[in-house]
XYZ file of C-alpha atoms in Angstrom:
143
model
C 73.071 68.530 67.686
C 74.494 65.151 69.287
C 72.624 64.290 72.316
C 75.773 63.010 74.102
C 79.411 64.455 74.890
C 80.823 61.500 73.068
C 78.549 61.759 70.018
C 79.681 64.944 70.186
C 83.231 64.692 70.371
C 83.020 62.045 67.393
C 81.401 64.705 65.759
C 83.395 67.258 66.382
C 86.955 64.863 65.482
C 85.385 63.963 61.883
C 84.216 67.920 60.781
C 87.814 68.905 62.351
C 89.239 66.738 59.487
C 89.998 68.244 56.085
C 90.634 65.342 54.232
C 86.986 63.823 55.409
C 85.776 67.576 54.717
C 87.282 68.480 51.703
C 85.375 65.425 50.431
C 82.202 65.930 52.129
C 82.020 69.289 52.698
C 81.320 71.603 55.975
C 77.766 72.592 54.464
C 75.339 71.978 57.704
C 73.785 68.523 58.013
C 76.784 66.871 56.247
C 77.428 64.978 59.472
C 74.473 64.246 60.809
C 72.263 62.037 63.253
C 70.223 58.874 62.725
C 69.666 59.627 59.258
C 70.246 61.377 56.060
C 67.400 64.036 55.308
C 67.044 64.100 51.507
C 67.854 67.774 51.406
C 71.256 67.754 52.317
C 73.271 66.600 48.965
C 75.645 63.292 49.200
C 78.459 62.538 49.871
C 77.679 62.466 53.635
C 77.878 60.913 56.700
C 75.247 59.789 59.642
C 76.399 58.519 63.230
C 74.313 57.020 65.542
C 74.667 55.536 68.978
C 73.354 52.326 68.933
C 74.013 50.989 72.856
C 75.440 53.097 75.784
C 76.373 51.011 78.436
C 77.377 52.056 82.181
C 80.252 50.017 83.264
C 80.335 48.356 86.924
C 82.661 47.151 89.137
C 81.712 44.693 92.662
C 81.352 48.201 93.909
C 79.419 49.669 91.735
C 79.643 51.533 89.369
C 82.929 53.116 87.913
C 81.967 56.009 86.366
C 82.468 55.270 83.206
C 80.140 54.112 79.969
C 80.758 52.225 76.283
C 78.944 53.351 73.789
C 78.989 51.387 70.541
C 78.783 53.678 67.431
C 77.846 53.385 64.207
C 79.348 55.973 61.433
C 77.481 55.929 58.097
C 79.571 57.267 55.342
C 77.049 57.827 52.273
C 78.329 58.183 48.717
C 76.500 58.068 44.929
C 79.656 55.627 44.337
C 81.136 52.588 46.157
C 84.939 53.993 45.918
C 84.002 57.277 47.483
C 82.409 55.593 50.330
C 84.683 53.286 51.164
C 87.400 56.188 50.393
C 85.479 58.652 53.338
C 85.313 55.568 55.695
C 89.293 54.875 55.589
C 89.476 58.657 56.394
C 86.803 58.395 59.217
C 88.736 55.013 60.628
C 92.287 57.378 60.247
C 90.543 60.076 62.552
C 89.024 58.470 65.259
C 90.479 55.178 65.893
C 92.598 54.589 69.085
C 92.189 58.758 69.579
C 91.964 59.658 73.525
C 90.384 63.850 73.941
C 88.733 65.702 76.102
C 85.695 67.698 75.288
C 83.769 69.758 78.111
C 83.337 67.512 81.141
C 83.800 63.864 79.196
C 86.920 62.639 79.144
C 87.429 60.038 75.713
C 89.753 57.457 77.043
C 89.680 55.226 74.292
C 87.799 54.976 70.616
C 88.567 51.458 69.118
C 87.318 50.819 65.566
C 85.131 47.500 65.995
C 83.976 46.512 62.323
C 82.579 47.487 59.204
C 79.961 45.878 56.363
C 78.360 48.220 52.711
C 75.284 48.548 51.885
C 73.524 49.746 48.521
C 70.313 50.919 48.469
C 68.494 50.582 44.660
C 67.118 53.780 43.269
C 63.702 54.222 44.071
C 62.749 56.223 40.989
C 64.232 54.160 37.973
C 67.288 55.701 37.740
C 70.636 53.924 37.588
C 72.344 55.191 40.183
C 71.664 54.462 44.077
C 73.099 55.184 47.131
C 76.859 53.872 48.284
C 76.725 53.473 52.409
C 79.677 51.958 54.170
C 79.261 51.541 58.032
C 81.780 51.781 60.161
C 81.010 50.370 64.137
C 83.405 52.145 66.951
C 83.392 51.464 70.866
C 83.767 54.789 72.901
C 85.149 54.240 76.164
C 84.453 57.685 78.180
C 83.769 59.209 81.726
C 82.670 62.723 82.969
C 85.099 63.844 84.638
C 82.609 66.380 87.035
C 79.100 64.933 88.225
């Protein structure tokens, strides 16, 4: 479960997809947190927030934080993960929402870089990761 409204409303934008999730799948632990546990079967994808900052003004602060976020879209091939993270990029860049009491003004796609990690046990086939990097712009909208 995402710690944070905003991980959560990320969350919630890529399962409420079908093009990410006829891909993926809507098995639990498809989208997931920090990292991939080895039980749950690839292709899949991991988020994590990897700064939150609160924003200020002379005043103080506004009431509002950034949170950069990194979306990990793992694949057994290079295609399919680059495929999933064009259909990640589609369904949350420059989307506003609500979700409880956070208010999503503004996701902005920020970069992107693949990795492949070798196969550990000899095989020939490893692991596909493309990482996408968003900046959440959001506010609660009650205390």
């Amino acid at each position: 479960m995402p710690s944070d409204n905003a991980e959560q409303y990320l969350v919630d934008k890529i399962t409420g997809t079908s093009s990410i999730t006829d891909i993926i799948g809507t098995a639990g632990g498809k989208v997931s947190p920090m990292n991939r546990d080895v039980s749950i079967a690839i292709p899949c994808i991991v988020y994590r927030t990897a700064n939150e900052t609160a924003l200020d003004a002379l005043d103080g602060y506004v009431g509002m934080s950034e949170y950069r976020v990194e979306v990990t879209c793992i694949s057994s091939t290079y295609s399919q993960a680059k495929s999933i993270a064009d259909l990640v990029r589609l369904a949350l860049d420059e989307q506003p929402g609500v979700l409880d009491d956070t208010n999503v003004q503004y996701v902005r796609y920020d970069s992107s870089r693949d990795h492949y990690d070798r196969p550990r046990d000899g095989s020939e086939s490893g692991i596909h990761k493309s990482v996408l990097e968003f900046i959440i712009f959001s506010n609660r909208t009650s205390p």
